Amino acid sequence: QVQLVESGGGLVQPGGSLRVSCATSGFTFSTYYMSWVRQAPGKGREWVSTISPAGGSTFYADSVKGRFTISRDNAKNTVYLQMNSLKVEDTALYYCARGPRGDYRYLGQGTQVTVSS
């Protein structure tokens, strides 16, 4: 069965950096777009970023463009999100999703990212 397991979240100060990871299994990882989405307390789900199957194309929400970088390692079946210059408003539960933007049938359990001084 499809499994997505996020890790790497934590507490970081504004301006800091964090990398979250998503280890996957149960499907042919290298043939799927992968995405990151987030959900802040009291708010709806927000798409963050998407990467193409071979990693050659990446897409970002305007709110994170220039600060976040999505990448993948198809040999390890893992997708990453490097987050730099973090802001308080980046605080959220971060999920990886199998598929392009808007396809959230398969999500992990999420990893909490808290940006606070």
mmCIF file of C-alpha atoms in Angstrom:
data_model
loop_
_atom_site.group_PDB
_atom_site.id
_atom_site.type_symbol
_atom_site.label_atom_id
_atom_site.label_comp_id
_atom_site.label_asym_id
_atom_site.label_seq_id
_atom_site.Cartn_x
_atom_site.Cartn_y
_atom_site.Cartn_z
ATOM 1 C CA GLN A 1 0.000 0.000 0.000
ATOM 2 C CA VAL A 2 1.020 3.592 -0.511
ATOM 3 C CA GLN A 3 2.941 5.006 2.446
ATOM 4 C CA LEU A 4 4.274 8.516 2.929
ATOM 5 C CA VAL A 5 6.221 9.314 6.091
ATOM 6 C CA GLU A 6 7.305 12.887 6.764
ATOM 7 C CA SER A 7 10.077 13.839 9.168
ATOM 8 C CA GLY A 8 12.376 16.709 10.043
ATOM 9 C CA GLY A 9 9.960 19.240 11.440
ATOM 10 C CA GLY A 10 10.671 21.225 14.572
ATOM 11 C CA LEU A 11 10.924 24.608 16.223
ATOM 12 C CA VAL A 12 13.024 27.247 14.493
ATOM 13 C CA GLN A 13 13.507 30.978 14.941
ATOM 14 C CA PRO A 14 12.374 33.467 12.298
ATOM 15 C CA GLY A 15 15.002 33.686 9.584
ATOM 16 C CA GLY A 16 16.183 30.155 10.239
ATOM 17 C CA SER A 17 16.229 27.074 8.045
ATOM 18 C CA LEU A 18 14.821 23.578 8.188
ATOM 19 C CA ARG A 19 14.672 20.613 5.824
ATOM 20 C CA VAL A 20 11.749 18.221 5.924
ATOM 21 C CA SER A 21 11.766 14.827 4.243
ATOM 22 C CA CYS A 22 9.159 12.383 3.011
ATOM 23 C CA ALA A 23 10.079 8.735 2.665
ATOM 24 C CA THR A 24 7.744 6.757 0.457
ATOM 25 C CA SER A 25 6.931 3.148 -0.352
ATOM 26 C CA GLY A 26 4.282 1.055 -2.030
ATOM 27 C CA PHE A 27 4.397 2.657 -5.469
ATOM 28 C CA THR A 28 6.834 3.452 -8.269
ATOM 29 C CA PHE A 29 8.109 6.730 -6.875
ATOM 30 C CA SER A 30 10.080 7.777 -9.946
ATOM 31 C CA THR A 31 6.946 7.938 -12.107
ATOM 32 C CA TYR A 32 4.912 10.333 -9.945
ATOM 33 C CA TYR A 33 4.809 14.062 -9.405
ATOM 34 C CA MET A 34 5.219 14.797 -5.708
ATOM 35 C CA SER A 35 3.956 17.787 -3.779
ATOM 36 C CA TRP A 36 4.166 19.466 -0.413
ATOM 37 C CA VAL A 37 1.119 21.045 1.168
ATOM 38 C CA ARG A 38 0.650 22.664 4.563
ATOM 39 C CA GLN A 39 -2.119 23.471 6.967
ATOM 40 C CA ALA A 40 -1.891 26.126 9.635
ATOM 41 C CA PRO A 41 -4.136 26.066 12.733
ATOM 42 C CA GLY A 42 -7.619 27.243 11.856
ATOM 43 C CA LYS A 43 -6.846 27.511 8.149
ATOM 44 C CA GLY A 44 -7.419 25.409 5.073
ATOM 45 C CA ARG A 45 -4.879 23.300 3.265
ATOM 46 C CA GLU A 46 -2.386 25.308 1.199
ATOM 47 C CA TRP A 47 -0.364 23.962 -1.691
ATOM 48 C CA VAL A 48 3.364 24.757 -1.278
ATOM 49 C CA SER A 49 5.362 23.083 -4.038
ATOM 50 C CA THR A 50 5.439 20.330 -6.668
ATOM 51 C CA ILE A 51 8.246 18.477 -8.429
ATOM 52 C CA SER A 52 8.094 16.470 -11.655
ATOM 53 C CA PRO A 53 8.941 12.748 -11.704
ATOM 54 C CA ALA A 54 12.536 13.208 -12.893
ATOM 55 C CA GLY A 55 13.003 16.387 -10.870
ATOM 56 C CA GLY A 56 13.544 18.628 -13.864
ATOM 57 C CA SER A 57 10.549 20.870 -13.193
ATOM 58 C CA THR A 58 9.593 22.503 -9.932
ATOM 59 C CA PHE A 59 6.698 24.750 -8.988
ATOM 60 C CA TYR A 60 6.152 26.975 -5.977
ATOM 61 C CA ALA A 61 3.433 28.987 -4.318
ATOM 62 C CA ASP A 62 4.128 32.715 -4.443
ATOM 63 C CA SER A 63 4.298 32.776 -0.650
ATOM 64 C CA VAL A 64 7.402 30.543 -0.598
ATOM 65 C CA LYS A 65 9.065 31.253 -3.941
ATOM 66 C CA GLY A 66 12.721 32.143 -3.500
ATOM 67 C CA ARG A 67 12.816 30.750 0.055
ATOM 68 C CA PHE A 68 11.842 27.075 -0.319
ATOM 69 C CA THR A 69 13.391 24.427 -2.564
ATOM 70 C CA ILE A 70 11.798 21.085 -3.398
ATOM 71 C CA SER A 71 13.991 18.174 -4.487
ATOM 72 C CA ARG A 72 13.830 14.402 -4.756
ATOM 73 C CA ASP A 73 16.084 11.371 -4.708
ATOM 74 C CA ASN A 74 14.507 8.675 -6.848
ATOM 75 C CA ALA A 75 17.071 6.110 -5.686
ATOM 76 C CA LYS A 76 15.868 6.641 -2.103
ATOM 77 C CA ASN A 77 12.159 7.160 -2.923
ATOM 78 C CA THR A 78 12.305 10.377 -0.929
ATOM 79 C CA VAL A 79 11.203 13.951 -1.534
ATOM 80 C CA TYR A 80 12.572 16.933 0.390
ATOM 81 C CA LEU A 81 11.617 20.502 1.140
ATOM 82 C CA GLN A 82 14.424 22.858 2.098
ATOM 83 C CA MET A 83 12.989 25.901 3.853
ATOM 84 C CA ASN A 84 15.122 29.008 4.304
ATOM 85 C CA SER A 85 14.356 32.473 5.657
ATOM 86 C CA LEU A 86 11.457 31.037 7.583
ATOM 87 C CA LYS A 87 8.684 33.351 8.756
ATOM 88 C CA VAL A 88 6.188 33.044 11.579
ATOM 89 C CA GLU A 89 3.479 32.598 8.962
ATOM 90 C CA ASP A 90 5.198 29.441 7.707
ATOM 91 C CA THR A 91 4.120 27.700 10.910
ATOM 92 C CA ALA A 92 1.983 24.723 9.883
ATOM 93 C CA LEU A 93 1.697 20.980 9.631
ATOM 94 C CA TYR A 94 3.557 20.016 6.461
ATOM 95 C CA TYR A 95 2.389 17.036 4.422
ATOM 96 C CA CYS A 96 3.815 15.380 1.357
ATOM 97 C CA ALA A 97 1.363 14.229 -1.281
ATOM 98 C CA ARG A 98 1.667 11.778 -4.122
ATOM 99 C CA GLY A 99 0.696 13.630 -7.217
ATOM 100 C CA PRO A 100 0.573 17.116 -8.682
ATOM 101 C CA ARG A 101 -1.020 20.191 -7.186
ATOM 102 C CA GLY A 102 -4.599 19.464 -6.162
ATOM 103 C CA ASP A 103 -4.306 15.671 -6.019
ATOM 104 C CA TYR A 104 -4.295 14.931 -2.318
ATOM 105 C CA ARG A 105 -5.701 11.413 -2.281
ATOM 106 C CA TYR A 106 -2.503 10.176 -0.683
ATOM 107 C CA LEU A 107 -1.005 12.215 2.147
ATOM 108 C CA GLY A 108 1.391 11.400 4.924
ATOM 109 C CA GLN A 109 0.715 12.040 8.601
ATOM 110 C CA GLY A 110 2.500 15.370 8.485
ATOM 111 C CA THR A 111 5.410 16.951 10.319
ATOM 112 C CA GLN A 112 4.997 20.082 12.446
ATOM 113 C CA VAL A 113 7.036 23.161 11.620
ATOM 114 C CA THR A 114 6.869 25.974 14.153
ATOM 115 C CA VAL A 115 8.574 29.304 13.524
ATOM 116 C CA SER A 116 8.784 31.358 16.673
ATOM 117 C CA SER A 117 11.204 33.460 18.656
#
